[in-house]
Short mmCIF file of N, CA, C and O in Angstrom, two decimals:
data_model
loop_
_atom_site.label_atom_id
_atom_site.label_comp_id
_atom_site.label_asym_id
_atom_site.label_seq_id
_atom_site.Cartn_x
_atom_site.Cartn_y
_atom_site.Cartn_z
N GLN A 1 115.68 74.55 105.55
CA GLN A 1 116.21 73.83 104.41
C GLN A 1 115.99 72.33 104.53
O GLN A 1 116.06 71.63 103.54
N VAL A 2 115.76 71.82 105.76
CA VAL A 2 115.57 70.38 105.92
C VAL A 2 114.10 69.98 106.00
O VAL A 2 113.79 68.80 106.11
N LYS A 3 113.20 70.95 105.92
CA LYS A 3 111.76 70.63 105.97
C LYS A 3 111.37 69.59 104.92
O LYS A 3 110.69 68.63 105.25
N PRO A 4 111.77 69.75 103.64
CA PRO A 4 111.40 68.73 102.64
C PRO A 4 111.94 67.33 102.97
O PRO A 4 111.27 66.33 102.73
N GLN A 5 113.15 67.26 103.55
CA GLN A 5 113.71 65.97 103.94
C GLN A 5 112.85 65.33 105.04
O GLN A 5 112.56 64.14 105.01
N PHE A 6 112.45 66.15 106.02
CA PHE A 6 111.62 65.65 107.12
C PHE A 6 110.25 65.20 106.60
O PHE A 6 109.78 64.11 106.93
N GLU A 7 109.63 66.04 105.78
CA GLU A 7 108.31 65.69 105.25
C GLU A 7 108.37 64.42 104.41
O GLU A 7 107.45 63.59 104.46
N SER A 8 109.43 64.23 103.67
CA SER A 8 109.59 63.02 102.86
C SER A 8 109.68 61.78 103.75
O SER A 8 109.06 60.76 103.47
N ARG A 9 110.45 61.87 104.82
CA ARG A 9 110.59 60.72 105.72
C ARG A 9 109.31 60.43 106.50
O ARG A 9 109.01 59.28 106.79
N GLU A 10 108.55 61.46 106.82
CA GLU A 10 107.29 61.30 107.55
C GLU A 10 106.12 61.01 106.60
O GLU A 10 105.04 60.64 107.04
N ASN A 11 106.33 61.22 105.31
CA ASN A 11 105.32 61.01 104.28
C ASN A 11 104.07 61.86 104.54
O ASN A 11 102.95 61.38 104.43
N ARG A 12 104.29 63.12 104.92
CA ARG A 12 103.21 64.08 105.11
C ARG A 12 103.78 65.48 105.03
O ARG A 12 105.00 65.65 105.07
N THR A 13 102.91 66.46 104.89
CA THR A 13 103.36 67.84 104.83
C THR A 13 102.91 68.59 106.08
O THR A 13 101.93 68.22 106.72
N TYR A 14 103.64 69.62 106.41
CA TYR A 14 103.36 70.43 107.59
C TYR A 14 103.21 71.88 107.17
O TYR A 14 104.11 72.44 106.54
N GLY A 15 102.08 72.49 107.52
CA GLY A 15 101.89 73.90 107.25
C GLY A 15 102.68 74.76 108.22
O GLY A 15 103.23 75.80 107.87
N ASN A 16 102.77 74.31 109.45
CA ASN A 16 103.51 75.01 110.50
C ASN A 16 104.84 74.29 110.69
O ASN A 16 104.87 73.07 110.87
N PHE A 17 105.94 75.01 110.64
CA PHE A 17 107.27 74.40 110.80
C PHE A 17 108.22 75.48 111.31
O PHE A 17 108.97 76.07 110.54
N ASN A 18 108.11 75.78 112.61
CA ASN A 18 108.86 76.89 113.20
C ASN A 18 109.88 76.40 114.21
O ASN A 18 109.51 75.78 115.21
N ALA A 19 111.14 76.71 113.96
CA ALA A 19 112.20 76.38 114.91
C ALA A 19 112.02 77.23 116.16
O ALA A 19 111.88 78.45 116.08
N ILE A 20 112.02 76.59 117.32
CA ILE A 20 111.81 77.27 118.60
C ILE A 20 113.15 77.50 119.31
O ILE A 20 113.42 78.57 119.82
N VAL A 21 113.97 76.46 119.35
CA VAL A 21 115.25 76.53 120.04
C VAL A 21 116.20 75.53 119.39
O VAL A 21 115.76 74.57 118.76
N TYR A 22 117.50 75.78 119.52
CA TYR A 22 118.46 74.82 118.97
C TYR A 22 119.70 74.78 119.85
O TYR A 22 119.97 75.67 120.63
N ARG A 23 120.44 73.70 119.69
CA ARG A 23 121.75 73.52 120.33
C ARG A 23 122.71 73.04 119.24
O ARG A 23 122.28 72.49 118.24
N THR A 24 124.00 73.23 119.48
CA THR A 24 124.98 72.77 118.50
C THR A 24 126.00 71.86 119.15
O THR A 24 126.22 71.91 120.37
N GLN A 25 126.61 71.04 118.33
CA GLN A 25 127.72 70.19 118.74
C GLN A 25 128.72 70.23 117.59
O GLN A 25 128.39 69.86 116.45
N VAL A 26 129.94 70.69 117.88
CA VAL A 26 130.96 70.78 116.84
C VAL A 26 131.66 69.43 116.72
O VAL A 26 132.15 68.88 117.70
N VAL A 27 131.65 68.89 115.52
CA VAL A 27 132.36 67.65 115.18
C VAL A 27 133.15 67.98 113.92
O VAL A 27 133.64 69.09 113.81
N ALA A 28 133.28 67.08 112.98
CA ALA A 28 133.90 67.41 111.69
C ALA A 28 132.82 68.08 110.84
O ALA A 28 132.38 67.59 109.83
N GLY A 29 132.37 69.21 111.32
CA GLY A 29 131.21 69.93 110.83
C GLY A 29 130.42 70.32 112.07
O GLY A 29 130.98 70.41 113.17
N THR A 30 129.13 70.49 111.95
CA THR A 30 128.31 70.86 113.11
C THR A 30 127.01 70.07 113.11
O THR A 30 126.33 69.97 112.09
N ASN A 31 126.69 69.48 114.27
CA ASN A 31 125.38 68.88 114.50
C ASN A 31 124.50 69.95 115.12
O ASN A 31 124.89 70.61 116.09
N TYR A 32 123.30 70.12 114.58
CA TYR A 32 122.31 71.01 115.15
C TYR A 32 121.16 70.17 115.68
O TYR A 32 120.66 69.29 114.98
N PHE A 33 120.78 70.42 116.90
CA PHE A 33 119.62 69.78 117.51
C PHE A 33 118.56 70.87 117.60
O PHE A 33 118.75 71.88 118.28
N ILE A 34 117.46 70.69 116.89
CA ILE A 34 116.48 71.76 116.72
C ILE A 34 115.10 71.29 117.16
O ILE A 34 114.62 70.24 116.73
N LYS A 35 114.47 72.08 118.04
CA LYS A 35 113.08 71.83 118.42
C LYS A 35 112.20 72.63 117.47
O LYS A 35 112.36 73.84 117.36
N VAL A 36 111.29 71.94 116.79
CA VAL A 36 110.44 72.56 115.78
C VAL A 36 108.98 72.37 116.16
O VAL A 36 108.55 71.25 116.44
N GLN A 37 108.23 73.46 116.14
CA GLN A 37 106.79 73.40 116.39
C GLN A 37 106.09 73.10 115.07
O GLN A 37 106.25 73.83 114.09
N VAL A 38 105.32 71.99 115.04
CA VAL A 38 104.64 71.60 113.80
C VAL A 38 103.13 71.79 113.88
O VAL A 38 102.43 71.67 112.87
N SER A 39 102.61 72.05 115.08
CA SER A 39 101.19 72.41 115.26
C SER A 39 101.09 73.10 116.62
O SER A 39 102.10 73.29 117.30
N ASP A 40 99.88 73.44 117.03
CA ASP A 40 99.71 74.17 118.29
C ASP A 40 100.37 73.46 119.47
O ASP A 40 101.02 74.09 120.29
N ASP A 41 100.20 72.14 119.54
CA ASP A 41 100.71 71.39 120.69
C ASP A 41 101.74 70.33 120.35
O ASP A 41 102.20 69.61 121.23
N ASP A 42 102.10 70.19 119.08
CA ASP A 42 103.02 69.13 118.66
C ASP A 42 104.37 69.71 118.24
O ASP A 42 104.44 70.70 117.52
N TYR A 43 105.42 69.01 118.70
CA TYR A 43 106.78 69.42 118.40
C TYR A 43 107.56 68.21 117.93
O TYR A 43 107.23 67.08 118.27
N VAL A 44 108.60 68.45 117.17
CA VAL A 44 109.55 67.41 116.78
C VAL A 44 110.95 67.91 117.08
O VAL A 44 111.20 69.11 117.15
N HIS A 45 111.85 66.97 117.32
CA HIS A 45 113.26 67.30 117.51
C HIS A 45 114.00 66.78 116.29
O HIS A 45 113.83 65.63 115.89
N LEU A 46 114.82 67.63 115.70
CA LEU A 46 115.59 67.26 114.51
C LEU A 46 117.08 67.28 114.84
O LEU A 46 117.54 68.15 115.58
N ARG A 47 117.81 66.33 114.27
CA ARG A 47 119.28 66.40 114.31
C ARG A 47 119.73 66.62 112.87
O ARG A 47 119.48 65.78 112.00
N VAL A 48 120.37 67.75 112.65
CA VAL A 48 120.80 68.16 111.31
C VAL A 48 122.31 68.30 111.31
O VAL A 48 122.89 68.91 112.22
N PHE A 49 122.95 67.75 110.30
CA PHE A 49 124.41 67.85 110.17
C PHE A 49 124.74 68.82 109.05
O PHE A 49 124.24 68.71 107.93
N GLN A 50 125.62 69.77 109.38
CA GLN A 50 126.15 70.71 108.38
C GLN A 50 127.64 70.43 108.25
O GLN A 50 128.38 70.61 109.22
N SER A 51 128.07 69.99 107.09
CA SER A 51 129.48 69.68 106.88
C SER A 51 130.31 70.95 106.86
O SER A 51 129.79 72.06 106.84
N LEU A 52 131.61 70.78 106.84
CA LEU A 52 132.53 71.92 106.80
C LEU A 52 132.33 72.71 105.50
O LEU A 52 131.98 72.13 104.47
N PRO A 53 132.57 74.02 105.54
CA PRO A 53 132.32 74.86 104.35
C PRO A 53 133.05 74.40 103.09
O PRO A 53 132.51 74.51 101.99
N ASN A 54 134.27 73.87 103.23
CA ASN A 54 135.02 73.46 102.04
C ASN A 54 134.44 72.22 101.37
O ASN A 54 134.82 71.89 100.26
N GLU A 55 133.51 71.53 102.03
CA GLU A 55 132.88 70.35 101.42
C GLU A 55 131.69 70.73 100.55
O GLU A 55 131.16 69.89 99.81
N ASP A 56 131.24 71.97 100.66
CA ASP A 56 130.20 72.53 99.79
C ASP A 56 128.95 71.66 99.72
O ASP A 56 128.47 71.32 98.64
N GLN A 57 128.44 71.25 100.89
CA GLN A 57 127.21 70.47 100.96
C GLN A 57 126.23 71.18 101.88
O GLN A 57 126.62 71.78 102.87
N GLY A 58 124.95 71.10 101.56
CA GLY A 58 123.93 71.71 102.39
C GLY A 58 123.65 70.90 103.64
O GLY A 58 124.21 69.81 103.82
N PRO A 59 122.79 71.39 104.49
CA PRO A 59 122.44 70.66 105.70
C PRO A 59 121.70 69.37 105.38
O PRO A 59 120.97 69.29 104.40
N SER A 60 121.93 68.37 106.21
CA SER A 60 121.34 67.06 106.00
C SER A 60 120.62 66.60 107.26
O SER A 60 121.19 66.63 108.35
N LEU A 61 119.37 66.16 107.12
CA LEU A 61 118.61 65.63 108.25
C LEU A 61 119.14 64.24 108.57
O LEU A 61 119.08 63.33 107.75
N VAL A 62 119.70 64.08 109.77
CA VAL A 62 120.29 62.82 110.18
C VAL A 62 119.26 61.96 110.90
O VAL A 62 119.14 60.76 110.65
N SER A 63 118.52 62.57 111.82
CA SER A 63 117.59 61.83 112.65
C SER A 63 116.52 62.78 113.16
O SER A 63 116.69 64.00 113.13
N PHE A 64 115.42 62.22 113.64
CA PHE A 64 114.38 63.06 114.23
C PHE A 64 113.58 62.25 115.23
O PHE A 64 113.59 61.02 115.22
N GLN A 65 112.90 62.97 116.13
CA GLN A 65 112.02 62.37 117.12
C GLN A 65 110.70 63.11 117.07
O GLN A 65 110.67 64.35 117.11
N THR A 66 109.60 62.37 116.96
CA THR A 66 108.28 62.98 116.92
C THR A 66 107.59 62.80 118.27
O THR A 66 108.12 62.13 119.17
N GLY A 67 106.42 63.39 118.42
CA GLY A 67 105.65 63.24 119.65
C GLY A 67 106.21 64.02 120.82
O GLY A 67 106.02 63.63 121.97
N LYS A 68 106.90 65.09 120.56
CA LYS A 68 107.51 65.90 121.61
C LYS A 68 106.57 67.03 122.03
O LYS A 68 105.65 67.39 121.30
N THR A 69 106.83 67.59 123.21
CA THR A 69 106.07 68.74 123.69
C THR A 69 107.01 69.93 123.82
O THR A 69 108.23 69.79 123.73
N ARG A 70 106.43 71.10 124.07
CA ARG A 70 107.23 72.31 124.23
C ARG A 70 108.20 72.18 125.40
O ARG A 70 109.29 72.74 125.38
N ASP A 71 107.83 71.40 126.42
CA ASP A 71 108.64 71.29 127.63
C ASP A 71 109.69 70.17 127.58
O ASP A 71 110.53 70.08 128.48
N ASP A 72 109.65 69.30 126.57
CA ASP A 72 110.65 68.24 126.49
C ASP A 72 112.03 68.83 126.28
O ASP A 72 112.21 69.71 125.42
N PRO A 73 113.03 68.36 127.05
CA PRO A 73 114.38 68.89 126.88
C PRO A 73 114.98 68.49 125.53
O PRO A 73 114.72 67.39 125.04
N LEU A 74 115.76 69.37 124.98
CA LEU A 74 116.44 69.13 123.71
C LEU A 74 117.80 68.54 124.02
O LEU A 74 118.70 69.23 124.50
N THR A 75 117.97 67.23 123.81
CA THR A 75 119.19 66.53 124.16
C THR A 75 119.73 65.79 122.96
O THR A 75 119.04 65.62 121.94
N TYR A 76 120.96 65.28 123.08
CA TYR A 76 121.58 64.51 122.00
C TYR A 76 120.76 63.24 121.76
O TYR A 76 120.34 62.58 122.68
N PHE A 77 120.56 62.90 120.51
CA PHE A 77 119.92 61.63 120.16
C PHE A 77 120.48 61.13 118.85
O PHE A 77 121.11 61.82 118.11
#
């Protein structure tokens, strides 16, 4: 659901966009840290915030890091 937000910020489109692994952090909602494969050797890390269900809002891309590899650890950023 956040692919269009990411592509808009990067000003490019990605044919490959596969989540590989994720971690969560519970706050007043949930932060998701997601490692996404965007090509054979290129990965990005996304931080996505999902508000509480009663706020009725979809996931929002908060931040991202590009230039990652499959072996880079997925940590808070």
